[in-house]
Coordinates of C-alpha atoms in Angstrom, one line a residue:
M1 CA 194.0 58.8 143.1
A2 CA 196.9 58.7 140.7
S3 CA 200.2 59.9 141.9
T4 CA 202.0 63.0 140.4
N5 CA 204.5 60.7 138.7
E6 CA 201.7 58.5 137.2
L7 CA 199.9 61.6 135.9
R8 CA 203.1 62.8 134.3
N9 CA 203.7 59.4 132.7
Q10 CA 200.2 59.4 131.3
K11 CA 200.6 63.0 130.0
Y12 CA 203.9 62.2 128.2
D13 CA 203.2 58.6 127.4
R14 CA 203.9 58.7 123.7
Q15 CA 207.2 60.6 123.9
L16 CA 208.4 58.4 126.8
R17 CA 208.2 55.5 124.3
L18 CA 210.6 57.4 122.0
W19 CA 213.3 58.7 124.4
A20 CA 212.4 57.0 127.7
T21 CA 212.8 58.5 131.2
A22 CA 216.4 59.6 130.7
G23 CA 215.5 61.6 127.6
Q24 CA 212.4 63.2 129.2
S25 CA 214.5 64.1 132.3
A26 CA 217.0 65.9 130.0
L27 CA 214.2 67.7 128.3
E28 CA 212.6 68.8 131.5
N29 CA 215.9 70.2 132.8
A30 CA 216.6 72.2 129.6
H31 CA 216.1 75.9 129.2
V32 CA 216.2 77.5 125.7
C33 CA 216.1 81.0 124.5
L34 CA 214.4 82.2 121.3
L35 CA 215.7 85.3 119.6
N36 CA 212.9 87.1 117.6
A37 CA 209.3 86.0 118.1
T38 CA 208.8 85.1 114.4
S39 CA 206.1 82.7 113.3
T40 CA 208.7 80.1 112.7
G41 CA 210.3 80.7 116.1
C42 CA 206.9 80.4 117.9
E43 CA 206.2 77.1 116.1
I44 CA 209.6 75.8 117.3
L45 CA 208.8 76.7 120.9
K46 CA 205.3 75.2 120.6
N47 CA 206.9 71.9 119.7
L48 CA 209.2 72.1 122.7
I49 CA 206.7 73.3 125.2
L50 CA 204.1 70.6 124.4
P51 CA 206.5 67.7 125.3
G52 CA 207.5 69.5 128.5
I53 CA 210.8 71.4 128.1
G54 CA 212.0 72.9 131.4
G55 CA 211.7 76.6 130.4
V56 CA 211.8 79.0 127.5
A57 CA 212.7 82.7 127.2
I58 CA 211.9 85.0 124.3
A59 CA 213.8 88.1 123.3
D60 CA 212.2 90.5 120.8
G61 CA 212.3 94.2 120.8
G62 CA 209.4 94.6 118.4
I63 CA 205.8 95.9 118.9
V64 CA 202.9 93.8 117.5
D65 CA 201.2 95.2 114.5
A66 CA 198.4 93.9 112.2
K67 CA 201.0 92.3 109.8
D68 CA 202.3 90.2 112.6
I69 CA 198.9 88.8 113.4
S70 CA 198.4 87.6 109.8
T71 CA 201.3 85.2 110.0
N72 CA 201.6 84.2 113.7
F73 CA 199.1 82.0 115.4
F74 CA 200.4 83.0 118.8
L75 CA 199.2 86.6 118.4
D76 CA 195.7 88.0 118.4
M77 CA 193.9 91.4 118.0
D78 CA 194.5 92.1 121.7
S79 CA 198.2 91.8 121.1
V80 CA 198.4 94.8 118.8
G81 CA 200.5 97.6 120.3
R82 CA 202.0 95.3 123.0
P83 CA 205.7 94.1 123.1
K84 CA 205.8 91.1 120.9
A85 CA 207.9 89.0 123.3
E86 CA 205.4 89.6 126.1
A87 CA 202.3 88.8 124.0
V88 CA 203.8 85.6 122.5
S89 CA 205.0 84.4 125.8
E90 CA 201.6 84.7 127.4
L91 CA 199.9 82.6 124.7
L92 CA 202.7 80.0 124.5
K93 CA 202.6 79.4 128.3
E94 CA 199.0 78.2 128.0
L95 CA 200.1 75.1 126.1
N96 CA 201.7 73.5 129.1
E97 CA 201.5 74.6 132.7
D98 CA 204.6 72.6 133.5
V99 CA 206.8 74.9 131.5
S100 CA 208.1 78.2 132.7
A101 CA 208.2 81.1 130.2
S102 CA 209.9 84.5 130.4
F103 CA 210.6 87.3 128.0
T104 CA 212.5 90.5 127.5
A105 CA 211.5 93.3 125.2
K106 CA 215.2 94.0 124.3
T107 CA 216.4 93.3 120.8
P108 CA 218.6 90.3 120.2
S109 CA 221.3 92.6 118.8
E110 CA 221.3 94.6 122.0
L111 CA 221.7 91.5 124.1
I112 CA 224.4 90.0 121.9
N113 CA 226.5 93.2 121.8
N114 CA 225.8 94.7 125.3
E115 CA 224.5 91.9 127.6
P116 CA 226.1 88.6 126.6
E117 CA 225.5 87.4 130.2
Y118 CA 221.8 87.2 129.4
F119 CA 222.5 83.9 127.6
D120 CA 224.2 82.2 130.6
P121 CA 221.2 80.3 131.9
F122 CA 220.4 78.6 128.6
C123 CA 221.7 75.4 127.2
M124 CA 220.5 76.2 123.7
V125 CA 219.9 79.4 121.8
I126 CA 217.5 79.4 118.8
A127 CA 218.0 82.5 116.6
T128 CA 215.5 83.4 113.9
D129 CA 215.8 86.3 111.5
L130 CA 219.2 87.4 112.9
H131 CA 221.4 89.5 110.7
E132 CA 224.7 87.9 109.7
E133 CA 226.9 90.3 111.7
D134 CA 225.0 89.4 114.9
T135 CA 224.9 85.8 114.0
I136 CA 228.7 85.6 113.8
K137 CA 229.1 87.3 117.2
L138 CA 226.5 85.0 118.7
S139 CA 228.3 82.0 117.2
A140 CA 231.5 83.0 119.0
L141 CA 229.6 83.5 122.3
C142 CA 227.9 80.1 122.2
E143 CA 231.1 78.3 121.2
K144 CA 233.0 79.8 124.1
A145 CA 230.2 79.0 126.6
N146 CA 229.6 75.5 125.2
K147 CA 226.0 76.2 124.2
I148 CA 224.1 74.8 121.3
L149 CA 223.0 77.4 118.7
I150 CA 220.4 76.8 116.0
H151 CA 220.2 79.6 113.4
V152 CA 216.9 79.6 111.5
Q153 CA 215.6 81.4 108.5
C154 CA 212.2 80.8 106.8
K155 CA 210.7 83.0 104.1
G156 CA 208.1 82.3 101.5
L157 CA 208.2 78.7 100.4
S158 CA 211.7 77.9 101.6
G159 CA 213.6 77.7 104.8
L160 CA 216.9 76.7 106.3
F161 CA 218.5 76.1 109.6
R162 CA 222.0 75.6 110.9
V163 CA 223.1 73.7 114.0
Q164 CA 226.2 74.7 115.8
S165 CA 227.5 72.7 118.8
T166 CA 230.8 71.7 120.3
E167 CA 231.4 68.0 120.1
H168 CA 228.1 66.2 120.5
A169 CA 228.1 62.6 121.9
I170 CA 225.3 60.2 121.3
I171 CA 225.0 57.0 123.3
E172 CA 221.5 56.1 122.3
S173 CA 221.4 56.6 118.6
H174 CA 218.4 54.2 118.2
P175 CA 219.6 52.2 115.2
E176 CA 217.1 49.9 113.5
N177 CA 219.2 46.7 113.9
V178 CA 220.8 46.4 117.4
V179 CA 220.8 42.6 117.7
D180 CA 224.0 41.2 119.0
L181 CA 224.1 37.4 118.5
R182 CA 227.9 36.9 118.4
L183 CA 227.7 34.5 115.5
I184 CA 231.1 35.4 114.0
S185 CA 233.0 35.5 117.3
P186 CA 230.9 33.5 119.9
F187 CA 232.0 34.0 123.5
K188 CA 233.4 31.1 125.5
Q189 CA 230.2 30.2 127.4
L190 CA 228.2 30.2 124.2
K191 CA 230.7 27.8 122.6
K192 CA 230.4 25.5 125.5
Y193 CA 226.6 25.8 125.3
V194 CA 226.6 24.9 121.6
D195 CA 228.8 21.9 122.3
T196 CA 226.1 20.4 124.6
F197 CA 223.9 19.8 121.6
D198 CA 224.1 16.8 119.3
L199 CA 221.4 17.5 116.7
D200 CA 221.5 13.9 115.3
S201 CA 220.7 12.3 118.6
L202 CA 217.8 14.6 119.5
D203 CA 214.2 13.4 119.3
Q204 CA 211.7 15.3 117.1
T205 CA 210.4 17.6 119.9
D206 CA 213.8 18.6 121.1
H207 CA 215.1 19.0 117.6
A208 CA 212.4 21.5 116.8
H209 CA 213.3 23.6 119.9
V210 CA 217.0 24.0 119.5
P211 CA 217.7 27.8 119.5
F212 CA 218.3 29.0 115.9
V213 CA 221.7 30.5 117.0
V214 CA 222.8 27.0 118.0
V215 CA 221.6 25.6 114.7
I216 CA 223.6 28.2 112.8
L217 CA 226.8 27.7 114.8
K218 CA 226.5 23.9 114.5
Y219 CA 226.3 24.1 110.7
V220 CA 229.2 26.7 110.7
E221 CA 231.3 24.1 112.5
L222 CA 230.3 21.5 109.9
W223 CA 231.1 24.0 107.1
K224 CA 234.6 24.7 108.6
A225 CA 235.3 21.0 108.9
Q226 CA 234.5 20.6 105.2
H227 CA 236.4 23.7 104.0
G228 CA 239.7 23.5 105.8
G229 CA 238.7 25.7 108.7
E230 CA 237.4 28.5 106.5
A231 CA 234.2 30.3 107.5
P232 CA 231.4 30.9 105.0
N233 CA 232.6 34.4 104.2
S234 CA 231.1 35.0 100.7
Y235 CA 227.5 35.5 99.7
S236 CA 227.7 32.2 97.7
D237 CA 229.1 30.4 100.7
R238 CA 226.3 31.6 103.0
N239 CA 223.7 30.5 100.4
Q240 CA 225.2 27.1 100.4
L241 CA 225.1 27.0 104.2
K242 CA 221.4 27.9 104.1
E243 CA 220.8 24.9 101.8
Q244 CA 222.7 22.7 104.3
I245 CA 220.5 23.9 107.1
R246 CA 217.4 23.4 105.0
A247 CA 218.5 19.8 104.3
G248 CA 218.8 19.2 108.1
M249 CA 215.2 20.0 108.7
R250 CA 213.2 16.9 109.7
T251 CA 209.9 18.4 108.9
S252 CA 208.9 21.2 106.6
D253 CA 207.6 23.4 109.5
E254 CA 210.6 23.5 111.9
E255 CA 210.4 27.1 112.8
N256 CA 213.8 27.2 114.5
F257 CA 215.5 26.0 111.3
E258 CA 213.6 28.6 109.3
E259 CA 214.8 31.2 111.7
A260 CA 218.3 29.9 111.3
M261 CA 218.2 30.3 107.5
A262 CA 216.7 33.8 107.8
N263 CA 219.6 34.8 110.0
V264 CA 222.5 33.3 108.1
W265 CA 223.2 36.8 106.6
R266 CA 224.4 37.8 110.0
L267 CA 227.5 35.8 109.3
A268 CA 228.6 38.3 106.7
P269 CA 232.1 39.5 107.7
S270 CA 232.5 43.1 108.7
S271 CA 235.6 45.2 108.3
G272 CA 236.5 44.5 111.9
N273 CA 235.1 43.7 115.3
I274 CA 234.9 47.4 116.1
P275 CA 232.8 49.7 113.8
S276 CA 235.0 52.4 112.2
E277 CA 233.1 55.2 113.9
V278 CA 233.6 53.6 117.3
Q279 CA 237.3 53.1 116.5
Q280 CA 237.6 56.8 115.7
I281 CA 236.2 57.6 119.2
F282 CA 238.7 55.2 120.7
D283 CA 241.5 56.9 118.8
D284 CA 240.5 60.4 119.7
P285 CA 243.0 62.3 121.9
A286 CA 240.1 63.0 124.3
C287 CA 239.8 59.2 124.9
E288 CA 243.5 58.9 125.5
N289 CA 244.0 61.9 127.7
I290 CA 241.3 61.6 130.4
T291 CA 241.3 64.3 133.1
A292 CA 239.1 65.2 136.0
E293 CA 237.3 67.6 133.7
S294 CA 236.5 64.9 131.0
P295 CA 232.8 64.4 130.4
A296 CA 231.3 61.0 131.4
F297 CA 231.1 60.0 127.7
W298 CA 234.9 60.0 127.4
V299 CA 235.5 58.3 130.7
I300 CA 233.3 55.4 129.7
A301 CA 234.7 55.4 126.2
R302 CA 238.2 54.9 127.7
A303 CA 237.0 52.2 129.9
V304 CA 235.3 50.4 127.0
R305 CA 238.5 50.8 124.9
D306 CA 240.6 49.2 127.6
F307 CA 238.0 46.5 128.1
V308 CA 238.2 45.6 124.4
A309 CA 242.0 45.3 124.6
Q310 CA 241.8 43.1 127.7
E311 CA 238.7 41.2 129.0
G312 CA 236.8 41.6 125.7
E313 CA 239.6 40.0 123.7
G314 CA 238.9 42.4 120.8
Q315 CA 235.1 42.5 121.2
L316 CA 232.9 45.2 122.5
P317 CA 230.8 44.5 125.6
L318 CA 227.9 42.2 124.8
S319 CA 224.7 44.3 124.4
G320 CA 222.4 41.5 125.5
K321 CA 219.8 42.7 122.9
L322 CA 218.1 39.8 121.1
P323 CA 215.5 39.4 118.4
D324 CA 212.2 37.6 119.1
M325 CA 212.7 33.9 118.8
K326 CA 210.1 31.2 118.3
S327 CA 212.2 28.3 119.6
D328 CA 212.9 27.4 123.2
T329 CA 215.7 29.9 124.0
S330 CA 215.5 30.3 127.8
N331 CA 219.0 28.9 128.3
Y332 CA 220.5 30.9 125.5
V333 CA 218.9 34.1 126.7
R334 CA 220.2 33.3 130.2
L335 CA 223.7 32.9 128.8
Q336 CA 223.5 36.1 126.9
N337 CA 222.3 38.0 130.0
V338 CA 225.0 36.5 132.2
Q339 CA 227.7 37.4 129.7
A340 CA 226.3 40.9 129.2
Q341 CA 226.3 41.5 133.0
E342 CA 229.9 40.2 133.3
D343 CA 230.9 42.7 130.6
L344 CA 229.0 45.5 132.2
L345 CA 230.7 44.8 135.6
A346 CA 234.1 44.8 134.0
V347 CA 233.5 48.1 132.3
T348 CA 232.0 49.6 135.4
T349 CA 235.0 48.5 137.4
R350 CA 237.3 50.2 134.9
V351 CA 235.3 53.4 135.0
K352 CA 235.6 53.5 138.8
D353 CA 239.3 52.8 138.6
I354 CA 239.8 55.7 136.1
L355 CA 237.8 58.1 138.4
Q356 CA 239.7 57.0 141.5
S357 CA 243.0 57.5 139.7
L358 CA 241.9 61.1 138.9
G359 CA 240.9 61.8 142.5
S360 CA 237.2 62.1 141.4
D361 CA 234.1 60.7 143.1
T362 CA 233.7 57.1 141.8
D363 CA 229.9 57.6 141.6
V364 CA 230.1 60.7 139.5
V365 CA 229.3 58.7 136.4
P366 CA 225.8 57.1 136.8
T367 CA 225.6 53.4 136.5
E368 CA 222.6 53.8 134.1
T369 CA 224.9 55.7 131.7
I370 CA 227.5 53.0 131.8
Q371 CA 224.8 50.4 131.2
S372 CA 223.4 52.3 128.3
F373 CA 226.9 52.8 126.8
C374 CA 227.6 49.0 127.0
K375 CA 224.2 48.2 125.4
N376 CA 224.8 50.6 122.6
A377 CA 228.6 50.4 122.3
A378 CA 228.6 49.4 118.6
Y379 CA 226.4 52.4 117.7
V380 CA 227.7 55.3 119.8
K381 CA 228.3 58.4 117.8
L382 CA 230.4 61.6 118.1
L383 CA 229.6 64.6 115.9
K384 CA 232.0 67.5 115.7
Y385 CA 230.4 70.7 114.4
R386 CA 232.1 73.6 112.8
S387 CA 231.1 77.0 114.1
I388 CA 229.1 79.5 112.0
K389 CA 232.0 81.9 112.5
E390 CA 234.3 79.4 110.8
E391 CA 231.8 78.9 108.0
Y392 CA 231.2 82.6 107.3
V393 CA 234.6 84.2 108.1
T394 CA 237.6 82.3 109.3
N395 CA 237.5 79.1 107.2
P396 CA 234.7 78.9 104.7
R397 CA 234.6 75.7 102.7
K398 CA 234.8 77.2 99.2
D399 CA 235.3 74.1 97.2
Q400 CA 232.4 72.2 98.9
I401 CA 230.0 75.1 98.5
V402 CA 230.8 75.5 94.8
T403 CA 230.3 71.7 94.3
F404 CA 227.0 71.9 96.2
V405 CA 225.8 74.9 94.2
E406 CA 226.6 73.1 90.9
N407 CA 225.0 69.8 91.9
D408 CA 222.1 70.6 94.3
P409 CA 219.6 73.3 93.5
N410 CA 218.7 73.7 97.1
M411 CA 222.1 75.1 97.9
S412 CA 221.1 78.2 95.9
Y413 CA 218.7 79.1 98.6
Y414 CA 221.5 79.2 101.1
I415 CA 223.3 81.7 98.9
A416 CA 220.1 83.7 98.4
Y417 CA 219.4 84.0 102.1
R418 CA 222.9 85.3 102.8
A419 CA 222.6 87.7 99.8
A420 CA 219.3 89.1 101.1
D421 CA 221.0 90.0 104.4
R422 CA 223.6 92.0 102.5
F423 CA 220.9 93.6 100.4
Y424 CA 219.2 94.8 103.6
T425 CA 222.4 96.1 105.1
K426 CA 223.0 98.2 102.0
T427 CA 219.5 99.4 101.3
H428 CA 217.7 99.1 104.7
R429 CA 214.9 97.2 103.0
W430 CA 214.3 93.6 102.0
P431 CA 214.3 92.4 98.3
G432 CA 210.8 92.9 96.9
S433 CA 209.4 94.8 99.9
V434 CA 208.8 98.0 97.9
T435 CA 208.8 96.9 94.2
G436 CA 207.2 93.5 94.4
V437 CA 208.6 90.9 92.0
S438 CA 210.7 93.2 89.9
A439 CA 213.6 92.3 87.6
E440 CA 215.5 95.1 89.2
D441 CA 215.4 93.6 92.7
V442 CA 216.1 90.1 91.4
E443 CA 219.2 91.5 89.6
L444 CA 220.3 93.3 92.7
L445 CA 219.9 90.1 94.8
K446 CA 221.9 88.2 92.2
Q447 CA 224.7 90.8 92.5
E448 CA 224.7 90.3 96.3
S449 CA 224.9 86.5 95.7
L450 CA 228.0 87.3 93.7
T451 CA 229.5 89.1 96.7
V452 CA 228.6 86.2 99.0
L453 CA 230.5 83.7 96.7
Q454 CA 233.4 86.1 96.4
S455 CA 233.5 86.5 100.2
I456 CA 234.1 82.8 100.7
G457 CA 237.0 82.8 98.2
V458 CA 235.3 81.9 94.9
S459 CA 237.1 83.5 92.0
D460 CA 235.3 86.3 90.1
E461 CA 235.2 84.2 87.0
K462 CA 233.7 81.1 88.8
A463 CA 231.3 83.2 90.8
S464 CA 230.0 84.9 87.6
E465 CA 229.6 81.5 86.0
L466 CA 227.6 80.2 89.0
L467 CA 225.4 83.3 88.9
K468 CA 224.1 82.1 85.5
L469 CA 222.7 78.8 86.9
D470 CA 218.9 78.5 86.8
S471 CA 218.9 77.4 90.4
I472 CA 220.4 80.7 91.5
V473 CA 218.0 82.8 89.4
R474 CA 215.0 80.8 90.8
A475 CA 216.1 81.1 94.4
C476 CA 216.6 84.9 94.0
T477 CA 213.3 85.3 92.2
N478 CA 211.4 83.3 94.8
Y479 CA 212.9 85.3 97.6
V480 CA 211.9 88.6 96.0
R481 CA 208.4 87.2 95.3
F482 CA 207.8 86.8 99.1
A483 CA 209.7 90.0 100.1
N484 CA 211.1 88.4 103.3
K485 CA 207.7 87.4 104.6
E486 CA 206.9 84.1 106.3
T487 CA 204.1 81.8 105.3
T488 CA 202.3 79.9 108.0
N489 CA 202.5 76.5 106.3
L490 CA 206.3 76.7 105.9
A491 CA 206.7 78.2 109.3
A492 CA 205.0 75.2 110.8
L493 CA 207.0 72.7 108.8
I494 CA 210.4 74.3 109.5
G495 CA 209.3 74.7 113.1
G496 CA 208.7 71.0 113.3
L497 CA 212.0 70.1 111.7
V498 CA 214.0 72.5 114.0
S499 CA 212.2 71.3 117.2
Q500 CA 212.9 67.7 116.3
E501 CA 216.6 68.5 115.9
A502 CA 216.6 70.5 119.2
I503 CA 215.1 67.5 121.1
K504 CA 217.8 65.2 119.6
L505 CA 220.5 67.6 120.8
I506 CA 219.0 68.1 124.2
T507 CA 218.3 64.4 125.0
H508 CA 221.5 63.2 123.3
Q509 CA 219.4 60.6 121.6
Y510 CA 218.9 59.9 117.8
I511 CA 221.3 61.5 115.3
P512 CA 220.9 65.2 114.6
I513 CA 222.0 66.8 111.3
N514 CA 225.5 68.1 110.8
N515 CA 225.1 70.9 110.1
T516 CA 222.8 72.8 107.6
C517 CA 219.4 71.8 106.3
V518 CA 217.6 73.5 103.4
F519 CA 214.0 72.9 102.6
N520 CA 212.6 73.9 99.2
G521 CA 208.8 74.0 99.5
I522 CA 208.4 74.6 95.8
A523 CA 210.0 71.4 94.8
S524 CA 209.2 69.6 98.1
T525 CA 212.8 68.6 98.6
S526 CA 215.3 69.0 101.4
S527 CA 219.1 68.7 101.5
V528 CA 221.6 68.5 104.3
F529 CA 225.0 70.1 103.9
E530 CA 228.1 70.0 106.1
L531 CA 229.4 73.5 105.6

């Protein structure tokens, strides 16, 4: 009989291939809260429950009616008259018995204003259909408590969502090209290994099994001897080097030489040994001023920074990640592995020294995390999000928003959604909910769009000019056409997008958006804006 762990691995096999055991563990330990059991919100939770998130909670003060059933697959006829949060929770729980689900029939506004402690157990809050006033308050709550907030709106054939987090560190960003051959700056043992080869004296069999890395480095040495010590830095130089390698082939089917020619591009010089984004992390005050409260990411970053300055001689730890090679590479792979382990040991020692100097437990940073950082050191990322409160109130990016509105039609939906909330606040109804697609409501929504632009600091003259853009008119018209109603197809699509970003944020793997995504279902286009 299969063990519990084996059954779990079988159940989650496909996603384990995407984010491995560490990512799955992070997901299973996460608890998220959904505010308002909208169709979009339920689709988001569906996509988190199926892969095994630890727990979900739903807050909605509404009672199910016939209209709700027409747009929400997680409600049925038996749900009519029941608290919406309770009915949705029961059906969502059936998707995965491993996931706990709870609910409260209180409105999100009541919780935000009167019971902020309700949000304490959650690492993430997903808010759908939340009014702007409550969104701003929730933004401040989540920022203070270091919780991730995703604000979602989806109506008709458009939708948008906004991610808010404090700084978000990503060790495993999963770039496509993670090969680390050290062709430009070979480490000492690799240089010694290359020196053991004399290509001219090898017999045909041995010549065909020289690792392609050795072939490249041998011909780079020859190039430097012919060009006054200069490396093949230009595109033209590297093409000439490829021809020299081709000329060195003894037969037309020496795969190791073909591999060498195919990898000459890796000699292209970069702006430095340390990628600019990684250097920014090293230069961050949080990396310099390590304290006992510093997250593991910053402790390791400091250790790696010091390693680069000392043992690494200007180089990041060797990742040990290699491409598939056709030639005999056992010795080269062994060298790479030995060097990677030496670098890992040096960084680990530095991490423990830092922790000891702070009076912290030297085992508080897991060895697996240090190892992952070293393997991915060239690709670690740090995202710093602005809060929704900053975006709406304290520091709106007026100039960027104006530029986006003028150059990207999808930005007009962002304006229309904010305008619709103001429309409701004034009239206590949604645009189009009474009159249908009327010129009057479109005009009223345009006027509220004007107040949105003015509220972020756009001049009256410029705001009036923007209001005449076709994209603004279309966005307002389309909003009125659907009268604040969800469509199941867009709810499913936006639900998929949001849940994907939520998993990235929870697992700290892959790179999430920063910070706003707008999807236009009419044009089938999407845009990401940093607002």
